[in-house]
Amino acid sequence: MKLSSLDLNQFRCFESLRVDLPGGIAIFHGNNAEGKTSILEAICILLRLQSPRTAALAECARFPTDSFAIGGRVESGLDDTTLLRLQFRESGRKLIVDGEPQKRTNDYLNHSGLVVWMANDDLGLIRGGGEGRRRYLDFMAIQMFAEYRTALKDYEKALRSRNFLLKRDSLPKWPQIDAYTKILHHHGKVITCRRRELVQALDPFASTAQFEISGRSTEDLQLRYQSASGENDDLISELDARRDEEIKKRSTAAGPHRDDLELNLNGRPASKFGSEGQQRTVALALKLAQTQLFIQRRSDPPVMLIDDVFGELDPDRRNYLMATWPKNSQKIITTTNLNWLDDKFDSATRLLVQDGRIQI
């Protein structure tokens, strides 16, 4: 699957924009704050209905408007072309395929493809809190498991309601709260099961990537899933045992919203004991592992969205990334400078982003 064109209207800094995209490598270059990352974000939203930068799509509307639209042409074969369009406003969104509105999200996504997002700030996956690592897992799981998106949204909705009840009354009304506990347990089982499956599948790919990128050193990267749902993922029993804690903190004390992905180098936390170079390698290994897993599970290679990464990589890491990314995948790259380009990118299409316009 390849995206051959992109149309934006009132999205981020762009009043309007249309660009044709090559099936191979496209490099958007220009100064900071010109909208390069916003172009990648728009592609991700169009193909996956998710932003890697914000959970609130309303933030993507160009000020002072409260709505935006993204469209694009998807090509799945020689004669298989589909027009996708997302129209967003705070009151709701409309998903359109070949001019026909889609009632279900999955009906729209069935016409799209897989996406891998790589960015310079991926270092936050190692140094930051668990929220970023949960989002990393969720972004993959939603693309791989049909039931995951619904389970995650229903879990988050029930969690907000349960936390509201915990905060509302001086003495919590447990019969009402427990009704939401059952909902959390039901959907949390799906989330926990799929996340655990995902981490187990990612682990060998990430380990191999870490070994190769680090120059075949003795660095051993291990991924371990940390469930916060209690023994045997019995969230009902876990929350029942932690009622005193919930009364004090007025928030749900356990569940998938507190899960984490443990990243260890040679048995020690990479966040504490890894050097900056090692941590950057771990971040890259995680995204390469995601790419390899997608290739293993799906015949169609993912679209690679690479935001300002190449300029930060040394030649060895850059060469390894290029050697391992899918040869048939579409790669869309942003950068502030072209100093790192070599002959491997001779066939790439270069597009200058300046003053809200694109020049080839």
Short mmCIF file of N, CA, C and O in Angstrom, two decimals, residues 15-97:
data_model
loop_
_atom_site.label_atom_id
_atom_site.label_comp_id
_atom_site.label_asym_id
_atom_site.label_seq_id
_atom_site.Cartn_x
_atom_site.Cartn_y
_atom_site.Cartn_z
N GLU A 15 -3.21 26.35 5.49
CA GLU A 15 -4.57 26.70 5.10
C GLU A 15 -5.06 25.68 4.07
O GLU A 15 -6.19 25.19 4.17
N SER A 16 -4.22 25.39 3.11
CA SER A 16 -4.49 24.33 2.15
C SER A 16 -3.16 23.86 1.57
O SER A 16 -2.21 24.63 1.47
N LEU A 17 -3.13 22.60 1.19
CA LEU A 17 -1.90 22.02 0.65
C LEU A 17 -2.25 20.78 -0.14
O LEU A 17 -3.08 19.97 0.30
N ARG A 18 -1.62 20.61 -1.30
CA ARG A 18 -1.74 19.38 -2.05
C ARG A 18 -0.37 18.98 -2.54
O ARG A 18 0.38 19.81 -3.06
N VAL A 19 -0.02 17.71 -2.37
CA VAL A 19 1.28 17.22 -2.80
C VAL A 19 1.14 15.80 -3.33
O VAL A 19 0.40 14.99 -2.76
N ASP A 20 1.82 15.52 -4.42
CA ASP A 20 1.92 14.16 -4.93
C ASP A 20 3.13 13.49 -4.30
O ASP A 20 4.20 14.11 -4.16
N LEU A 21 2.98 12.23 -3.94
CA LEU A 21 4.04 11.50 -3.24
C LEU A 21 4.55 10.34 -4.08
O LEU A 21 3.75 9.63 -4.69
N PRO A 22 5.86 10.15 -4.09
CA PRO A 22 6.42 9.00 -4.83
C PRO A 22 6.21 7.71 -4.05
O PRO A 22 5.98 7.74 -2.83
N GLY A 23 6.30 6.61 -4.73
CA GLY A 23 6.14 5.32 -4.06
C GLY A 23 7.37 4.87 -3.30
O GLY A 23 7.29 3.98 -2.47
N GLY A 24 8.52 5.50 -3.57
CA GLY A 24 9.76 5.13 -2.90
C GLY A 24 10.06 6.02 -1.72
O GLY A 24 9.40 5.95 -0.69
N ILE A 25 11.06 6.90 -1.87
CA ILE A 25 11.50 7.77 -0.78
C ILE A 25 11.20 9.22 -1.11
O ILE A 25 11.55 9.71 -2.19
N ALA A 26 10.53 9.91 -0.19
CA ALA A 26 10.30 11.35 -0.29
C ALA A 26 10.94 12.03 0.91
O ALA A 26 10.77 11.57 2.04
N ILE A 27 11.69 13.10 0.66
CA ILE A 27 12.36 13.82 1.73
C ILE A 27 11.83 15.25 1.75
O ILE A 27 12.05 16.04 0.82
N PHE A 28 11.09 15.60 2.81
CA PHE A 28 10.64 16.96 3.03
C PHE A 28 11.71 17.68 3.85
O PHE A 28 12.03 17.26 4.96
N HIS A 29 12.26 18.76 3.30
CA HIS A 29 13.31 19.47 4.03
C HIS A 29 12.96 20.95 4.11
O HIS A 29 12.13 21.47 3.35
N GLY A 30 13.59 21.64 5.05
CA GLY A 30 13.32 23.05 5.28
C GLY A 30 13.64 23.43 6.71
O GLY A 30 14.02 22.58 7.52
N ASN A 31 13.46 24.68 7.03
CA ASN A 31 13.76 25.17 8.38
C ASN A 31 12.74 24.64 9.38
O ASN A 31 11.68 24.10 9.01
N ASN A 32 13.05 24.82 10.65
CA ASN A 32 12.11 24.45 11.70
C ASN A 32 10.85 25.31 11.60
O ASN A 32 10.88 26.44 11.09
N ALA A 33 9.74 24.77 12.11
CA ALA A 33 8.46 25.47 12.20
C ALA A 33 7.87 25.82 10.83
O ALA A 33 7.09 26.76 10.69
N GLU A 34 8.22 25.04 9.81
CA GLU A 34 7.64 25.24 8.48
C GLU A 34 6.51 24.26 8.19
O GLU A 34 5.81 24.38 7.18
N GLY A 35 6.32 23.25 9.04
CA GLY A 35 5.21 22.32 8.88
C GLY A 35 5.58 20.93 8.38
O GLY A 35 4.70 20.14 8.03
N LYS A 36 6.87 20.60 8.39
CA LYS A 36 7.29 19.28 7.89
C LYS A 36 6.70 18.15 8.72
O LYS A 36 6.15 17.19 8.18
N THR A 37 6.81 18.27 10.04
CA THR A 37 6.27 17.23 10.91
C THR A 37 4.76 17.15 10.79
O THR A 37 4.17 16.06 10.86
N SER A 38 4.11 18.28 10.57
CA SER A 38 2.65 18.29 10.42
C SER A 38 2.21 17.50 9.20
O SER A 38 1.13 16.89 9.20
N ILE A 39 3.03 17.48 8.15
CA ILE A 39 2.70 16.69 6.96
C ILE A 39 2.72 15.21 7.31
O ILE A 39 1.80 14.45 6.95
N LEU A 40 3.74 14.77 8.04
CA LEU A 40 3.80 13.36 8.46
C LEU A 40 2.63 13.03 9.39
O LEU A 40 2.03 11.96 9.29
N GLU A 41 2.33 13.95 10.30
CA GLU A 41 1.22 13.73 11.22
C GLU A 41 -0.09 13.57 10.46
O GLU A 41 -0.91 12.69 10.79
N ALA A 42 -0.29 14.39 9.45
CA ALA A 42 -1.52 14.31 8.66
C ALA A 42 -1.63 12.97 7.96
O ALA A 42 -2.72 12.37 7.89
N ILE A 43 -0.51 12.46 7.45
CA ILE A 43 -0.52 11.14 6.80
C ILE A 43 -0.91 10.07 7.80
O ILE A 43 -1.72 9.18 7.51
N CYS A 44 -0.34 10.14 9.00
CA CYS A 44 -0.64 9.15 10.03
C CYS A 44 -2.11 9.20 10.42
O CYS A 44 -2.76 8.16 10.57
N ILE A 45 -2.67 10.40 10.56
CA ILE A 45 -4.08 10.53 10.91
C ILE A 45 -4.97 10.00 9.80
O ILE A 45 -5.96 9.30 10.05
N LEU A 46 -4.62 10.32 8.55
CA LEU A 46 -5.42 9.85 7.42
C LEU A 46 -5.44 8.33 7.35
O LEU A 46 -6.51 7.73 7.13
N LEU A 47 -4.29 7.70 7.56
CA LEU A 47 -4.19 6.25 7.40
C LEU A 47 -4.62 5.47 8.64
O LEU A 47 -5.13 4.36 8.52
N ARG A 48 -4.41 6.04 9.84
CA ARG A 48 -4.67 5.30 11.07
C ARG A 48 -5.66 5.97 12.01
O ARG A 48 -6.01 5.43 13.05
N LEU A 49 -6.10 7.20 11.67
CA LEU A 49 -7.04 7.95 12.52
C LEU A 49 -6.47 8.23 13.89
O LEU A 49 -7.21 8.38 14.87
N GLN A 50 -5.15 8.31 13.97
CA GLN A 50 -4.45 8.60 15.22
C GLN A 50 -3.33 9.57 14.94
O GLN A 50 -2.65 9.49 13.91
N SER A 51 -3.12 10.48 15.88
CA SER A 51 -1.97 11.38 15.81
C SER A 51 -0.89 10.88 16.75
O SER A 51 -1.17 10.52 17.90
N PRO A 52 0.38 10.86 16.31
CA PRO A 52 1.47 10.49 17.22
C PRO A 52 1.88 11.64 18.12
O PRO A 52 2.74 11.47 18.99
N ARG A 53 1.25 12.81 17.95
CA ARG A 53 1.65 14.00 18.70
C ARG A 53 0.65 14.42 19.75
O ARG A 53 1.01 15.10 20.72
N THR A 54 -0.62 14.06 19.56
CA THR A 54 -1.65 14.49 20.50
C THR A 54 -2.79 13.49 20.52
O THR A 54 -3.07 12.83 19.51
N ALA A 55 -3.43 13.37 21.66
CA ALA A 55 -4.60 12.50 21.77
C ALA A 55 -5.87 13.24 21.38
O ALA A 55 -6.91 12.62 21.15
N ALA A 56 -5.79 14.57 21.29
CA ALA A 56 -6.96 15.39 20.96
C ALA A 56 -6.82 15.92 19.54
O ALA A 56 -6.06 16.87 19.30
N LEU A 57 -7.54 15.35 18.59
CA LEU A 57 -7.41 15.77 17.21
C LEU A 57 -7.87 17.21 17.00
O LEU A 57 -7.47 17.85 16.02
N ALA A 58 -8.66 17.73 17.92
CA ALA A 58 -9.10 19.13 17.80
C ALA A 58 -7.91 20.08 17.79
O ALA A 58 -7.99 21.17 17.21
N GLU A 59 -6.81 19.68 18.39
CA GLU A 59 -5.61 20.52 18.43
C GLU A 59 -4.98 20.68 17.05
O GLU A 59 -4.14 21.56 16.84
N CYS A 60 -5.36 19.82 16.10
CA CYS A 60 -4.76 19.86 14.76
C CYS A 60 -5.41 20.90 13.86
O CYS A 60 -4.89 21.18 12.77
N ALA A 61 -6.53 21.46 14.27
CA ALA A 61 -7.20 22.46 13.45
C ALA A 61 -6.40 23.76 13.44
O ALA A 61 -5.88 24.20 14.47
N ARG A 62 -6.29 24.34 12.28
CA ARG A 62 -5.53 25.60 12.13
C ARG A 62 -6.24 26.73 12.85
O ARG A 62 -7.43 26.97 12.64
N PHE A 63 -5.53 27.43 13.70
CA PHE A 63 -6.11 28.55 14.44
C PHE A 63 -6.53 29.66 13.47
O PHE A 63 -5.79 29.97 12.54
N PRO A 64 -7.72 30.25 13.62
CA PRO A 64 -8.67 30.08 14.72
C PRO A 64 -9.82 29.14 14.37
O PRO A 64 -10.89 29.21 15.00
N THR A 65 -9.68 28.29 13.37
CA THR A 65 -10.76 27.40 12.98
C THR A 65 -10.90 26.27 14.00
O THR A 65 -10.02 26.04 14.83
N ASP A 66 -12.01 25.53 13.91
CA ASP A 66 -12.22 24.39 14.81
C ASP A 66 -12.45 23.10 14.02
O ASP A 66 -13.00 22.14 14.55
N SER A 67 -12.03 23.11 12.76
CA SER A 67 -12.23 21.93 11.92
C SER A 67 -11.09 21.82 10.93
O SER A 67 -10.38 22.79 10.66
N PHE A 68 -10.92 20.61 10.37
CA PHE A 68 -9.93 20.41 9.33
C PHE A 68 -10.34 19.21 8.48
O PHE A 68 -11.23 18.44 8.86
N ALA A 69 -9.67 19.05 7.35
CA ALA A 69 -9.93 17.91 6.47
C ALA A 69 -8.61 17.41 5.91
O ALA A 69 -7.71 18.19 5.62
N ILE A 70 -8.50 16.08 5.79
CA ILE A 70 -7.34 15.44 5.19
C ILE A 70 -7.84 14.43 4.17
O ILE A 70 -8.76 13.65 4.45
N GLY A 71 -7.25 14.45 2.99
CA GLY A 71 -7.62 13.49 1.97
C GLY A 71 -6.38 12.92 1.32
O GLY A 71 -5.29 13.48 1.41
N GLY A 72 -6.53 11.79 0.66
CA GLY A 72 -5.39 11.19 -0.01
C GLY A 72 -5.79 10.03 -0.90
O GLY A 72 -6.86 9.43 -0.72
N ARG A 73 -4.93 9.73 -1.86
CA ARG A 73 -5.16 8.63 -2.78
C ARG A 73 -4.27 7.46 -2.37
O ARG A 73 -3.05 7.59 -2.33
N VAL A 74 -4.87 6.33 -2.08
CA VAL A 74 -4.15 5.12 -1.68
C VAL A 74 -4.12 4.15 -2.85
O VAL A 74 -5.17 3.87 -3.46
N GLU A 75 -2.94 3.65 -3.15
CA GLU A 75 -2.78 2.69 -4.23
C GLU A 75 -2.33 1.35 -3.66
O GLU A 75 -1.29 1.27 -3.01
N SER A 76 -3.12 0.32 -3.89
CA SER A 76 -2.82 -1.01 -3.37
C SER A 76 -2.35 -1.97 -4.46
O SER A 76 -1.97 -3.09 -4.18
N GLY A 77 -2.39 -1.56 -5.70
CA GLY A 77 -1.98 -2.40 -6.82
C GLY A 77 -1.99 -1.57 -8.09
O GLY A 77 -2.22 -0.35 -8.06
N LEU A 78 -1.74 -2.20 -9.21
CA LEU A 78 -1.66 -1.48 -10.47
C LEU A 78 -2.95 -0.74 -10.79
O LEU A 78 -2.94 0.38 -11.28
N ASP A 79 -4.08 -1.36 -10.51
CA ASP A 79 -5.37 -0.75 -10.86
C ASP A 79 -6.28 -0.58 -9.64
O ASP A 79 -7.48 -0.37 -9.80
N ASP A 80 -5.72 -0.70 -8.46
CA ASP A 80 -6.51 -0.63 -7.23
C ASP A 80 -6.22 0.68 -6.51
O ASP A 80 -5.22 0.82 -5.81
N THR A 81 -7.08 1.66 -6.73
CA THR A 81 -6.90 2.99 -6.15
C THR A 81 -8.12 3.36 -5.31
O THR A 81 -9.26 3.13 -5.72
N THR A 82 -7.87 3.92 -4.14
CA THR A 82 -8.94 4.31 -3.23
C THR A 82 -8.71 5.73 -2.75
O THR A 82 -7.57 6.11 -2.43
N LEU A 83 -9.77 6.51 -2.69
CA LEU A 83 -9.69 7.86 -2.16
C LEU A 83 -10.21 7.88 -0.73
O LEU A 83 -11.35 7.50 -0.46
N LEU A 84 -9.35 8.28 0.19
CA LEU A 84 -9.71 8.38 1.60
C LEU A 84 -9.85 9.86 1.98
O LEU A 84 -9.10 10.71 1.49
N ARG A 85 -10.80 10.13 2.86
CA ARG A 85 -10.96 11.50 3.34
C ARG A 85 -11.50 11.49 4.77
O ARG A 85 -12.44 10.74 5.08
N LEU A 86 -10.89 12.32 5.59
CA LEU A 86 -11.33 12.51 6.97
C LEU A 86 -11.73 13.97 7.13
O LEU A 86 -10.93 14.88 6.87
N GLN A 87 -12.96 14.21 7.55
CA GLN A 87 -13.43 15.55 7.87
C GLN A 87 -13.68 15.60 9.38
O GLN A 87 -14.45 14.81 9.91
N PHE A 88 -12.99 16.53 10.03
CA PHE A 88 -13.07 16.58 11.49
C PHE A 88 -13.58 17.93 11.95
O PHE A 88 -13.16 18.98 11.45
N ARG A 89 -14.49 17.88 12.90
CA ARG A 89 -14.88 19.05 13.66
C ARG A 89 -15.19 18.58 15.07
O ARG A 89 -15.40 17.39 15.31
N GLU A 90 -15.20 19.50 16.02
CA GLU A 90 -15.35 19.11 17.43
C GLU A 90 -16.66 18.38 17.69
O GLU A 90 -16.76 17.57 18.62
N SER A 91 -17.66 18.63 16.88
CA SER A 91 -18.95 17.96 17.06
C SER A 91 -18.95 16.54 16.52
O SER A 91 -19.89 15.79 16.75
N GLY A 92 -17.90 16.15 15.81
CA GLY A 92 -17.83 14.80 15.27
C GLY A 92 -16.92 14.73 14.06
O GLY A 92 -16.35 15.73 13.63
N ARG A 93 -16.80 13.57 13.50
CA ARG A 93 -15.95 13.38 12.33
C ARG A 93 -16.71 12.59 11.27
O ARG A 93 -17.68 11.88 11.58
N LYS A 94 -16.26 12.73 10.03
CA LYS A 94 -16.85 11.96 8.93
C LYS A 94 -15.72 11.25 8.20
O LYS A 94 -14.72 11.85 7.83
N LEU A 95 -15.89 9.94 8.03
CA LEU A 95 -14.91 9.11 7.33
C LEU A 95 -15.49 8.74 5.98
O LEU A 95 -16.59 8.19 5.90
N ILE A 96 -14.74 9.01 4.91
CA ILE A 96 -15.26 8.84 3.56
C ILE A 96 -14.29 7.99 2.73
O ILE A 96 -13.08 8.24 2.74
N VAL A 97 -14.81 7.00 2.04
CA VAL A 97 -14.03 6.15 1.14
C VAL A 97 -14.66 6.22 -0.24
O VAL A 97 -15.84 5.86 -0.40
#
